[in-house]
Short mmCIF file of C-alpha atoms in Angstrom, two decimals:
data_model
loop_
_atom_site.label_atom_id
_atom_site.label_comp_id
_atom_site.label_asym_id
_atom_site.label_seq_id
_atom_site.Cartn_x
_atom_site.Cartn_y
_atom_site.Cartn_z
CA ALA A 28 117.22 57.47 80.89
CA ALA A 29 115.97 58.70 84.30
CA LYS A 30 112.14 59.34 84.31
CA VAL A 31 110.29 61.52 86.84
CA HIS A 32 108.56 59.57 89.45
CA GLU A 33 104.80 60.51 89.95
CA ALA A 34 104.01 60.43 93.77
CA ALA A 35 100.50 59.62 92.61
CA PRO A 36 98.71 59.36 89.40
CA ASN A 37 96.36 62.31 88.24
CA ALA A 38 93.10 62.95 89.87
CA PRO A 39 90.10 61.07 88.00
CA THR A 40 86.85 62.77 87.41
CA VAL A 41 84.54 62.40 90.39
CA PRO A 42 81.03 62.42 90.08
CA GLY A 43 79.32 65.06 92.41
CA GLY A 44 81.16 67.10 94.76
CA GLY A 45 81.12 70.86 95.12
CA ALA A 46 83.30 73.76 96.08
CA GLY A 47 81.29 75.08 99.27
CA PRO A 48 81.99 74.09 102.69
CA LEU A 49 79.13 71.75 102.95
CA ALA A 50 80.15 70.08 99.42
CA SER A 51 79.44 66.55 100.96
CA GLY A 52 75.96 67.51 100.95
CA THR A 53 75.07 67.15 104.50
CA PRO A 54 72.19 69.36 105.51
CA GLU A 55 73.36 71.94 107.77
CA GLY A 56 71.16 71.05 110.79
CA GLU A 57 72.06 67.34 110.70
CA PRO A 58 74.91 65.22 112.42
CA LEU A 59 77.99 64.64 110.23
CA PRO A 60 78.25 61.49 108.44
CA GLN A 61 80.40 59.07 110.38
CA PRO A 62 83.26 57.08 108.60
CA GLY A 63 82.31 53.35 107.54
CA THR A 64 85.51 52.13 106.58
CA PRO A 65 88.61 51.35 108.39
CA ALA A 66 91.11 54.21 108.25
CA SER A 67 94.72 52.91 107.75
CA ALA A 68 96.06 56.21 109.60
CA VAL A 69 97.31 55.89 113.29
CA PRO A 70 96.64 57.95 116.16
CA THR A 71 99.34 60.86 116.86
CA LEU A 72 100.51 62.87 119.50
CA ARG A 73 101.93 66.02 117.37
CA ARG A 74 104.46 68.16 119.07
CA LEU A 75 103.74 71.84 118.67
CA THR A 76 106.03 73.61 116.13
CA ARG A 77 108.22 76.56 117.29
CA SER A 78 105.54 78.88 115.72
CA GLN A 79 102.59 76.88 117.48
CA TYR A 80 104.41 77.07 120.49
CA GLN A 81 104.77 80.84 120.38
CA GLN A 82 101.16 81.39 119.40
CA SER A 83 100.15 78.98 122.37
CA MET A 84 102.11 80.79 125.04
CA GLN A 85 100.60 84.21 123.77
CA ALA A 86 97.11 82.59 123.68
CA VAL A 87 97.27 81.06 127.42
CA PHE A 88 98.60 84.24 128.88
CA GLY A 89 96.34 86.67 126.88
CA ARG A 90 99.63 88.72 126.04
CA ASP A 91 102.95 88.61 124.39
CA LEU A 92 105.37 88.43 127.50
CA ASN A 93 108.13 89.11 125.11
CA ILE A 94 110.40 86.64 126.68
CA PRO A 95 113.09 85.25 124.30
CA PHE A 96 113.55 81.20 124.29
CA GLU A 97 115.59 78.81 122.51
CA LEU A 98 113.92 75.85 120.73
CA GLU A 99 115.18 73.23 118.59
CA VAL A 100 114.12 74.15 114.87
CA GLU A 101 111.66 71.13 113.83
CA THR A 102 113.37 68.77 111.29
CA SER A 103 111.81 68.41 108.11
CA LEU A 104 110.57 64.95 107.20
CA ASN A 105 109.18 64.01 103.68
CA GLY A 106 109.79 67.68 103.16
CA LEU A 107 107.74 69.11 105.83
CA GLY A 108 108.52 70.32 109.49
CA ALA A 109 104.76 69.33 110.23
CA ILE A 110 105.54 65.92 109.68
CA GLY A 111 108.72 66.01 111.44
CA ALA A 112 107.24 67.46 114.56
CA ALA A 113 104.26 64.63 114.53
CA GLU A 114 106.81 61.71 113.95
CA LEU A 115 110.23 62.37 115.29
CA ALA A 116 111.51 61.90 118.93
CA VAL A 117 112.17 64.80 120.96
CA SER A 118 116.12 65.11 121.81
CA GLU A 119 117.30 65.47 125.50
CA ARG A 120 118.34 69.02 124.59
CA ALA A 121 114.95 70.00 123.60
CA ILE A 122 113.50 68.70 126.70
CA GLU A 123 115.45 70.90 128.57
CA GLN A 124 114.70 73.77 126.56
CA TYR A 125 110.98 73.44 127.17
CA ARG A 126 111.86 73.24 130.96
CA VAL A 127 113.90 76.35 130.75
CA ALA A 128 111.25 78.28 128.39
CA GLY A 129 108.33 77.12 130.60
CA GLU A 130 110.00 78.49 133.82
CA ALA A 131 111.16 81.49 132.39
CA VAL A 132 107.62 82.50 130.87
CA ALA A 133 106.17 81.69 134.31
CA ALA A 134 108.54 83.67 135.99
CA ALA A 135 107.92 86.56 133.79
CA ALA A 136 104.03 86.21 134.01
CA PHE A 137 104.60 86.60 137.99
CA ALA A 138 107.34 88.99 138.12
CA ASP A 139 105.36 92.09 138.91
CA ALA A 140 103.05 91.17 141.97
CA GLY A 141 100.43 93.83 141.11
CA VAL A 142 100.02 92.76 137.46
CA ALA A 143 99.96 89.23 138.64
CA ALA A 144 97.50 89.59 140.98
CA SER A 145 95.10 91.41 138.67
CA TRP A 146 95.74 88.83 135.99
CA VAL A 147 94.77 85.97 138.41
CA GLY A 148 91.58 88.06 139.41
CA CYS A 149 91.27 86.82 142.91
CA ASP A 150 93.37 86.36 146.20
CA ALA A 151 96.16 83.75 145.30
CA GLU A 152 96.64 83.34 149.12
CA GLN A 153 93.25 81.24 149.25
CA GLU A 154 92.93 77.67 148.12
CA PHE A 155 89.61 78.17 146.33
CA CYS A 156 91.22 81.15 144.20
CA ALA A 157 94.08 78.95 143.16
CA LEU A 158 91.70 75.89 142.19
CA SER A 159 89.85 78.09 140.15
CA PHE A 160 92.60 79.98 138.25
CA LEU A 161 94.32 76.60 137.72
CA GLU A 162 91.16 74.99 136.33
CA ALA A 163 90.77 78.06 133.81
CA PHE A 164 94.46 78.41 132.96
CA GLY A 165 94.83 74.61 132.53
CA GLN A 166 91.91 74.54 130.34
CA ARG A 167 93.74 77.04 127.94
CA ALA A 168 96.79 75.44 127.93
CA PHE A 169 95.60 71.86 127.51
CA ARG A 170 92.91 72.86 124.95
CA ARG A 171 90.31 70.94 127.21
CA ARG A 172 88.96 70.79 131.08
CA LEU A 173 91.79 69.17 133.15
CA SER A 174 90.60 65.80 134.89
CA GLU A 175 90.19 65.73 138.66
CA SER A 176 93.72 63.97 139.10
CA GLU A 177 95.39 66.85 136.92
CA LEU A 178 93.75 69.46 138.75
CA SER A 179 94.86 67.87 141.93
CA ARG A 180 98.42 67.40 140.77
CA TYR A 181 98.84 71.14 140.04
CA LEU A 182 96.87 72.07 143.21
CA THR A 183 99.42 70.19 145.11
CA VAL A 184 102.17 72.03 143.31
CA TYR A 185 100.75 75.35 144.48
CA LEU A 186 100.21 74.46 148.02
CA THR A 187 103.75 72.95 148.29
CA SER A 188 105.57 75.91 146.71
CA LYS A 189 103.43 78.59 148.53
CA THR A 190 104.56 76.74 151.79
CA ALA A 191 108.18 76.87 150.55
CA LEU A 192 108.26 80.36 149.32
CA GLY A 193 105.74 82.15 151.40
CA THR A 194 103.16 83.49 148.88
CA GLY A 195 100.25 82.09 146.84
CA LEU A 196 101.46 84.00 143.62
CA ALA A 197 104.94 82.06 143.98
CA GLY A 198 102.75 78.77 144.51
CA LEU A 199 100.83 79.48 141.24
CA GLU A 200 104.04 80.36 139.32
CA PHE A 201 105.61 77.17 140.08
CA ALA A 202 102.22 75.33 139.09
CA VAL A 203 102.01 77.32 135.77
CA ALA A 204 105.46 76.24 134.88
CA GLY A 205 104.62 72.64 135.34
CA ILE A 206 101.62 73.16 133.07
CA LEU A 207 103.57 74.58 130.35
CA GLN A 208 105.99 71.40 130.69
CA SER A 209 103.37 68.96 130.43
CA PRO A 210 103.08 67.01 127.27
CA ASN A 211 99.37 67.91 127.10
CA PHE A 212 100.47 71.62 126.44
CA LEU A 213 103.73 70.68 124.24
CA TYR A 214 101.66 68.03 122.07
CA ARG A 215 98.54 68.23 120.21
CA VAL A 216 96.74 65.09 121.08
CA GLU A 217 94.74 63.28 118.49
CA LEU A 218 93.99 59.79 119.71
CA GLY A 219 90.24 59.53 118.89
CA GLN A 220 87.55 57.62 120.14
CA PRO A 221 85.95 54.14 118.54
CA SER A 222 83.11 55.45 116.14
CA THR A 223 79.68 53.95 116.15
CA ALA A 224 79.88 53.02 112.61
CA ASP A 225 83.15 51.15 112.85
CA PRO A 226 85.18 49.91 115.94
CA ASN A 227 88.36 50.12 113.59
CA VAL A 228 87.85 53.77 112.86
CA TYR A 229 88.53 56.10 115.78
CA ALA A 230 86.53 59.68 115.64
CA LEU A 231 88.53 62.63 117.03
CA SER A 232 86.88 63.84 120.31
CA GLU A 233 85.17 67.32 120.07
CA HIS A 234 88.28 68.74 122.04
CA GLU A 235 90.67 67.19 119.76
CA LEU A 236 88.76 68.32 116.61
CA ALA A 237 88.79 71.89 118.12
CA SER A 238 92.60 71.72 118.69
CA LYS A 239 93.08 70.30 114.88
CA LEU A 240 91.03 72.95 113.29
CA ALA A 241 92.67 75.79 115.32
CA TYR A 242 96.39 74.78 114.79
CA PHE A 243 95.49 73.94 110.99
CA LEU A 244 93.48 77.18 110.20
CA TRP A 245 95.29 79.72 113.06
CA ASP A 246 98.50 77.81 113.52
CA GLY A 247 97.51 78.34 117.45
CA PRO A 248 95.14 77.12 120.00
CA PRO A 249 91.31 77.09 119.89
CA ASP A 250 89.80 80.22 121.47
CA VAL A 251 86.95 80.42 123.90
CA ASP A 252 84.35 80.32 121.13
CA LEU A 253 85.75 77.15 119.76
CA LEU A 254 86.31 75.49 122.97
CA ALA A 255 82.56 76.38 124.00
CA ALA A 256 81.41 74.88 120.84
CA ALA A 257 83.62 71.60 121.92
CA ASP A 258 82.22 71.65 125.47
CA ALA A 259 78.49 71.50 124.25
CA GLY A 260 79.27 68.80 121.77
CA ALA A 261 78.21 71.19 119.03
CA LEU A 262 81.10 70.37 116.47
CA SER A 263 79.61 66.95 115.41
CA THR A 264 76.82 68.76 113.52
CA ALA A 265 77.42 70.29 110.13
CA GLN A 266 75.93 73.68 110.48
CA THR A 267 78.30 74.45 113.74
CA LEU A 268 81.40 72.97 112.20
CA SER A 269 81.01 74.76 109.01
CA SER A 270 80.24 78.02 110.65
CA GLN A 271 83.33 77.57 112.89
CA VAL A 272 85.43 76.88 109.98
CA GLN A 273 84.35 79.98 108.07
CA ARG A 274 84.87 81.85 111.17
CA LEU A 275 88.60 80.74 111.61
CA LEU A 276 89.05 81.32 108.14
CA ALA A 277 87.71 85.22 108.27
CA SER A 278 89.75 85.77 111.18
CA PRO A 279 93.19 88.19 111.08
CA GLN A 280 94.74 85.02 112.87
CA HIS A 281 94.42 83.16 109.56
CA ARG A 282 97.13 84.92 108.08
CA VAL A 283 99.60 83.44 110.59
CA ALA A 284 98.56 79.98 109.71
CA LEU A 285 98.96 80.90 105.91
CA GLU A 286 102.39 82.40 106.50
CA SER A 287 103.40 79.22 108.36
CA PHE A 288 102.02 76.91 105.83
CA PHE A 289 104.01 78.71 103.16
CA ASP A 290 107.22 78.74 105.16
CA ASP A 291 107.15 75.05 105.75
CA ALA A 292 105.71 73.99 102.40
CA LEU A 293 108.48 76.13 100.71
CA GLY A 294 111.32 75.36 102.94
CA LEU A 295 111.64 78.90 103.81
CA ARG A 296 113.38 78.20 107.15
CA ARG A 297 116.32 76.98 105.14
CA LEU A 298 117.31 80.73 104.87
CA GLU A 299 118.72 80.50 108.18
CA GLU A 300 121.30 78.31 107.29
CA VAL A 301 121.99 79.66 103.93
CA ASP A 302 125.64 80.99 103.42
CA LYS A 303 127.06 82.90 100.39
CA LEU A 304 130.57 83.84 99.33
CA SER A 305 131.01 87.28 100.57
CA SER A 306 133.56 88.09 97.83
CA VAL A 307 130.59 87.28 95.16
CA TYR A 308 127.44 88.41 97.12
CA PRO A 309 129.01 91.05 99.40
CA GLU A 310 125.54 92.32 100.51
CA PHE A 311 124.13 89.17 101.43
CA ASP A 312 123.76 88.24 105.50
CA GLN A 313 121.18 86.89 107.77
CA SER A 314 119.30 90.17 107.97
CA LEU A 315 118.85 90.26 104.46
CA ALA A 316 117.99 86.42 104.46
CA ALA A 317 115.25 87.20 107.06
CA ASP A 318 113.75 89.80 104.94
CA PHE A 319 113.36 87.55 101.93
CA ARG A 320 111.64 85.08 104.17
CA THR A 321 109.23 87.83 105.46
CA GLN A 322 108.85 88.93 101.97
CA THR A 323 107.68 85.50 100.88
CA ARG A 324 105.46 84.76 103.66
CA LEU A 325 103.49 87.96 103.58
CA THR A 326 103.19 87.81 99.78
CA LEU A 327 101.78 84.40 99.44
CA ALA A 328 99.35 84.90 102.42
CA ASP A 329 98.07 88.26 101.24
CA ALA A 330 97.40 87.02 97.99
CA VAL A 331 95.34 83.82 99.28
CA VAL A 332 93.35 86.50 101.41
CA ARG A 333 92.96 88.66 98.64
CA GLY A 334 90.98 85.60 96.67
CA LEU A 335 93.27 85.09 93.92
CA ASP A 336 93.28 81.68 91.82
CA PHE A 337 96.20 80.06 93.42
CA ARG A 338 97.72 79.42 89.76
CA ALA A 339 97.86 83.37 89.86
CA VAL A 340 99.24 83.49 93.36
CA LEU A 341 102.53 81.82 92.33
CA ALA A 342 103.15 84.55 89.47
CA ASP A 343 101.40 87.74 91.07
CA ASN A 344 103.88 90.66 90.78
CA THR A 345 102.28 92.44 93.99
CA THR A 346 104.51 91.84 97.03
CA PHE A 347 105.61 93.05 100.16
CA VAL A 348 108.75 95.19 100.82
CA ASN A 349 110.75 97.13 103.29
CA SER A 350 113.37 99.96 102.37
CA ARG A 351 116.41 97.53 101.91
CA LEU A 352 114.37 95.05 99.71
CA ALA A 353 113.01 98.12 97.57
CA GLU A 354 116.56 98.91 96.84
CA PHE A 355 117.37 95.48 96.18
CA TYR A 356 114.77 95.02 93.65
CA GLY A 357 114.81 98.52 92.43
CA ILE A 358 111.36 99.37 93.15
CA PRO A 359 110.85 103.07 93.15
CA GLY A 360 109.20 104.84 96.11
CA THR A 361 109.92 105.66 99.84
CA PHE A 362 109.98 102.97 102.05
CA GLY A 363 110.92 102.38 105.76
CA THR A 364 111.56 99.50 108.26
CA ASP A 365 107.96 98.06 107.85
CA PHE A 366 106.90 95.71 105.43
CA VAL A 367 104.48 97.13 103.12
CA ALA A 368 102.70 96.16 99.78
CA ALA A 369 104.46 96.97 96.57
CA THR A 370 104.68 96.02 92.75
CA PHE A 371 107.59 94.63 90.99
CA PRO A 372 108.08 97.23 88.17
CA VAL A 373 107.33 95.44 84.78
CA GLU A 374 111.10 95.91 83.39
CA SER A 375 111.97 93.85 86.30
CA LEU A 376 110.92 90.81 84.94
CA ARG A 377 110.49 89.22 88.02
CA PRO A 378 108.10 86.27 87.70
CA GLY A 379 106.20 86.54 91.01
CA VAL A 380 107.34 84.30 94.00
CA PHE A 381 109.90 82.69 91.48
CA GLY A 382 111.62 86.20 91.36
CA HIS A 383 111.94 86.34 95.30
CA GLY A 384 115.21 86.36 96.67
CA SER A 385 114.26 83.55 99.24
CA LEU A 386 113.93 80.91 96.83
CA LEU A 387 116.48 81.92 94.38
CA SER A 388 118.93 81.95 97.30
CA ILE A 389 117.93 78.88 98.85
CA HIS A 390 118.07 77.00 95.51
CA ALA A 391 121.64 78.05 94.34
CA HIS A 392 125.36 77.61 95.61
CA ALA A 393 127.49 79.67 97.63
CA SER A 394 129.17 81.57 94.73
CA ALA A 395 126.98 80.68 91.76
CA THR A 396 123.35 79.86 90.43
CA SER A 397 122.29 76.53 90.03
CA PRO A 398 119.77 75.57 87.33
CA THR A 399 119.75 71.89 88.56
CA LEU A 400 118.58 72.79 92.27
CA ARG A 401 116.17 75.27 90.96
CA GLY A 402 114.47 72.68 88.58
CA LYS A 403 114.69 70.06 91.30
CA PHE A 404 112.46 72.42 93.54
CA VAL A 405 110.12 73.03 90.80
CA ARG A 406 109.87 69.21 90.19
CA GLU A 407 109.76 68.01 93.79
CA THR A 408 108.08 70.58 95.73
CA LEU A 409 105.52 72.00 93.38
CA LEU A 410 104.63 69.15 90.96
CA CYS A 411 105.29 66.65 93.45
CA GLN A 412 107.49 64.52 91.02
CA GLY A 413 110.63 62.57 92.48
CA ILE A 414 114.02 62.79 90.78
CA PRO A 415 116.12 60.12 91.08
CA ALA A 416 119.50 60.03 93.07
CA PRO A 417 122.71 60.21 90.81
CA PRO A 418 123.98 56.73 89.87
CA PRO A 419 126.71 55.44 92.30
CA GLY A 420 130.06 56.55 91.37
CA VAL A 421 128.85 59.33 88.95
CA ASP A 422 130.99 62.60 89.01
CA THR A 423 128.62 65.50 89.64
CA THR A 424 131.54 68.01 89.47
CA LEU A 425 130.66 70.77 86.80
CA PRO A 426 133.32 71.60 84.16
CA ASP A 427 135.69 74.29 84.96
CA ALA A 428 134.36 77.94 84.20
CA SER A 429 137.32 78.42 81.92
CA MET A 430 135.77 75.75 79.52
CA ALA A 431 132.47 77.51 79.19
CA SER A 432 131.43 81.04 78.94
CA THR A 433 127.95 80.90 81.01
CA THR A 434 126.25 78.40 83.23
CA ARG A 435 124.17 77.32 80.62
CA ASP A 436 127.05 75.97 78.84
CA ARG A 437 128.60 74.42 81.87
CA PHE A 438 125.55 72.78 82.43
CA SER A 439 125.06 71.58 78.93
CA ILE A 440 128.54 69.93 79.01
CA HIS A 441 127.83 68.08 82.36
CA ALA A 442 124.25 66.93 81.14
CA SER A 443 125.82 65.56 77.88
CA THR A 444 127.24 62.53 79.51
CA ALA A 445 125.20 59.31 79.43
CA ALA A 446 125.11 59.12 83.31
CA CYS A 447 123.98 62.59 83.90
CA GLN A 448 121.61 63.30 81.07
CA GLY A 449 118.50 61.57 82.22
CA CYS A 450 118.13 63.33 85.43
CA HIS A 451 119.56 66.63 84.40
CA SER A 452 117.24 66.84 81.49
CA LEU A 453 114.34 66.88 83.92
CA MET A 454 115.59 69.79 86.01
CA ASP A 455 117.96 71.97 84.17
CA PRO A 456 115.65 72.87 81.15
CA ILE A 457 113.27 74.64 84.10
CA GLY A 458 116.06 76.27 86.12
CA LEU A 459 117.94 77.75 83.13
CA GLY A 460 114.61 79.86 82.72
CA LEU A 461 115.50 81.57 86.01
CA GLU A 462 119.20 82.34 84.97
CA ASN A 463 118.35 86.02 84.78
CA PHE A 464 118.57 86.12 88.56
CA ASP A 465 122.22 85.44 90.31
CA GLY A 466 122.64 83.49 93.54
CA ILE A 467 120.85 85.91 95.64
CA GLY A 468 118.11 87.03 93.29
CA ARG A 469 119.80 89.94 91.63
CA PHE A 470 118.74 90.57 88.14
CA ARG A 471 121.14 90.24 85.57
CA ASP A 472 121.31 90.73 81.62
CA THR A 473 124.42 89.35 80.99
CA GLU A 474 126.88 86.84 82.75
CA ASN A 475 130.66 87.00 81.71
CA GLY A 476 129.74 89.40 79.25
CA PHE A 477 127.32 86.94 77.28
CA ALA A 478 123.67 87.76 76.96
CA ILE A 479 121.66 85.35 79.37
CA ASP A 480 119.32 82.86 77.34
CA ALA A 481 116.40 81.98 79.80
CA SER A 482 114.62 79.80 77.34
CA GLY A 483 113.65 76.20 78.28
CA GLU A 484 111.03 73.86 78.55
CA LEU A 485 108.57 72.30 81.07
CA ASP A 486 107.15 68.96 79.88
CA GLY A 487 106.91 70.06 76.52
CA VAL A 488 105.70 73.64 77.05
CA PRO A 489 108.50 76.13 75.88
CA PHE A 490 109.18 79.37 77.36
CA ALA A 491 111.68 81.91 76.60
CA LYS A 492 111.53 84.17 79.75
CA PRO A 493 111.01 83.92 83.28
CA ALA A 494 107.44 85.05 83.34
CA GLU A 495 106.41 82.35 80.81
CA LEU A 496 108.11 79.76 83.16
CA ALA A 497 106.10 80.81 85.86
CA ALA A 498 103.07 80.62 83.48
CA ALA A 499 104.07 77.08 82.53
CA ILE A 500 104.35 76.03 86.27
CA ALA A 501 101.25 77.52 87.05
CA ASN A 502 99.38 75.58 84.33
CA HIS A 503 100.92 72.38 84.83
CA PRO A 504 98.25 69.64 85.39
CA ASN A 505 100.29 68.33 88.32
CA LEU A 506 100.11 71.54 90.40
CA PRO A 507 96.70 71.48 91.74
CA GLU A 508 96.98 67.77 92.99
CA CYS A 509 100.54 68.51 94.35
CA VAL A 510 99.46 71.42 96.38
CA THR A 511 96.49 69.58 97.89
CA ARG A 512 98.57 66.80 98.74
CA THR A 513 101.12 69.17 100.58
CA VAL A 514 97.97 70.65 102.34
CA PHE A 515 96.69 67.15 103.37
CA ARG A 516 100.45 66.24 104.72
CA TYR A 517 100.64 69.70 106.49
CA GLY A 518 97.20 69.39 108.15
CA TRP A 519 97.50 65.93 109.11
CA GLY A 520 101.18 65.74 110.08
CA ARG A 521 102.05 62.69 107.99
CA LEU A 522 101.94 61.14 104.47
CA GLU A 523 98.44 60.08 103.15
CA GLN A 524 98.02 56.34 103.52
CA PRO A 525 96.92 54.00 100.51
CA GLY A 526 93.17 54.35 101.85
CA GLU A 527 93.49 58.08 101.68
CA VAL A 528 94.51 58.51 98.02
CA ASP A 529 90.86 59.14 96.84
CA ALA A 530 90.43 61.72 99.50
CA VAL A 531 93.21 63.73 98.36
CA ARG A 532 92.20 63.38 94.83
CA ARG A 533 88.43 64.30 95.88
CA LEU A 534 89.89 67.49 97.63
CA ALA A 535 91.85 68.28 94.43
CA LEU A 536 88.60 67.94 92.43
CA GLN A 537 86.98 70.33 94.68
CA PHE A 538 90.14 72.75 94.44
CA SER A 539 89.84 73.10 90.69
CA VAL A 540 85.92 73.38 90.66
CA SER A 541 86.39 76.31 93.21
CA ASN A 542 88.59 77.85 90.69
CA TYR A 543 91.74 77.05 92.68
CA SER A 544 90.70 78.89 95.70
CA PHE A 545 93.26 78.03 98.19
CA SER A 546 90.77 79.33 100.97
CA GLU A 547 87.93 76.75 99.76
CA LEU A 548 90.68 74.03 99.61
CA LEU A 549 91.58 74.50 103.34
CA ALA A 550 87.89 74.73 104.36
CA ALA A 551 87.08 71.51 102.12
CA ALA A 552 90.01 69.72 103.97
CA ALA A 553 88.88 70.78 107.48
CA LEU A 554 85.22 69.61 106.72
CA SER A 555 86.27 66.27 105.29
CA VAL A 556 85.51 63.11 107.07
CA GLU A 557 89.30 62.11 106.87
CA PHE A 558 90.02 65.19 109.02
CA ARG A 559 87.86 64.06 111.82
CA THR A 560 89.01 60.72 111.97
CA THR A 561 92.13 58.35 112.97
CA GLY A 562 93.14 54.75 112.94
CA ALA A 563 92.49 52.59 116.08
CA LEU A 564 95.28 52.17 118.48
CA ASP A 565 97.37 49.01 118.13
#
């Protein structure tokens, strides 16, 4: 029989620690402790995700230019697009898309000469003006000051283009387009410098740390205040670093980062590719899928900001809907095109996020539900437990519908074979708890005229209805460390290394001590020694 593969043992009890941002015990006015043991991680250049690229564009121009551009969807690696963006090579097509996007955005910024002149803030015909502008724009784009050679390179582009095209604004447009195509803009540099404690451990520079903090907690580049702190070398003190982390967490921009995290962690981008059989689900289309995705992103981000125990976040019946989703879910009231807060009716039996059309649609087939896919999602994504692949040559085809009245019966027949029983016993009893929701999340009491049986069990905890399943997942001992591990992998853009397993356990402990405050978990991760360090270059 197959067994669940634990990605790591349960977290041990660790003495000391605490829930606050200074849980390491560092006095606020003193320098942060330096790492004293070699890190097994490697330095990285992390490509901006699509969301981060959009946020960065808006930040460097100070406004949204509303220019549509096409970028490749980041490929998930080890379950996260954040890891794929950090570790996978860029295709030739993506390079061309970056060129087209950079040139299009630059052209839009300078399309209106009057607006462009006001934005530049001085006479673009003068070389000293261009130099000053490029210095300021480059710092915003590269998240650090430009070197002399970089500034000289873009000034040369300005001068050459100005001569060829006849105006200083045209010269600046081409220089800006060049900056937007630079790896220093498209990538997050996290190479570090040798630490004073150990030459094998590299500490991130002030500007690298500022960038990592901003993209982790804002999903966008550092602002003026954070860059100023980096310029002053102040992020190496506990008080300043803690203050900056709390400021970023308190900002409205933090919601953007939360939405992006849940979008990636739950694989919501897969909704872009979900296809349903129109004869079975005539109301399903990409517009509905996009609404599902927005609903889940907004719901989870809002629950975190409201300070809910993270275990309650998953089962919270407060959600966000527009008129189409309100009708879909049967939520009474008057709604428009904008998403507003609402509550699932008690009679809907929807167990929080587990009753969202997003997850229910993704983890189902084109014409039917799938207890296996839904159970697999819970095991792998929420509990960090691996499911073995089917044995070679095993027949994974379900019995014909004529052989069984309900999905439960069909899966029961299929799972009864020796080759299938082991794995299906790990997934199906979980997924069957969501059988009240069809392949796109519509509620149903019956299937083919037979009453739905939504009972099941999760690792010895029985449940009889969807809400009890949600509670069993929320209270599962693996959930806190799994959430912590996902936060680590998302924030670092890679899997934890053997030498970092204890760090993940320590963060999981702080998560539990904080009454499962997701905000406190993010703060603890951002203030950890591991967040500020990397390995030495080979």
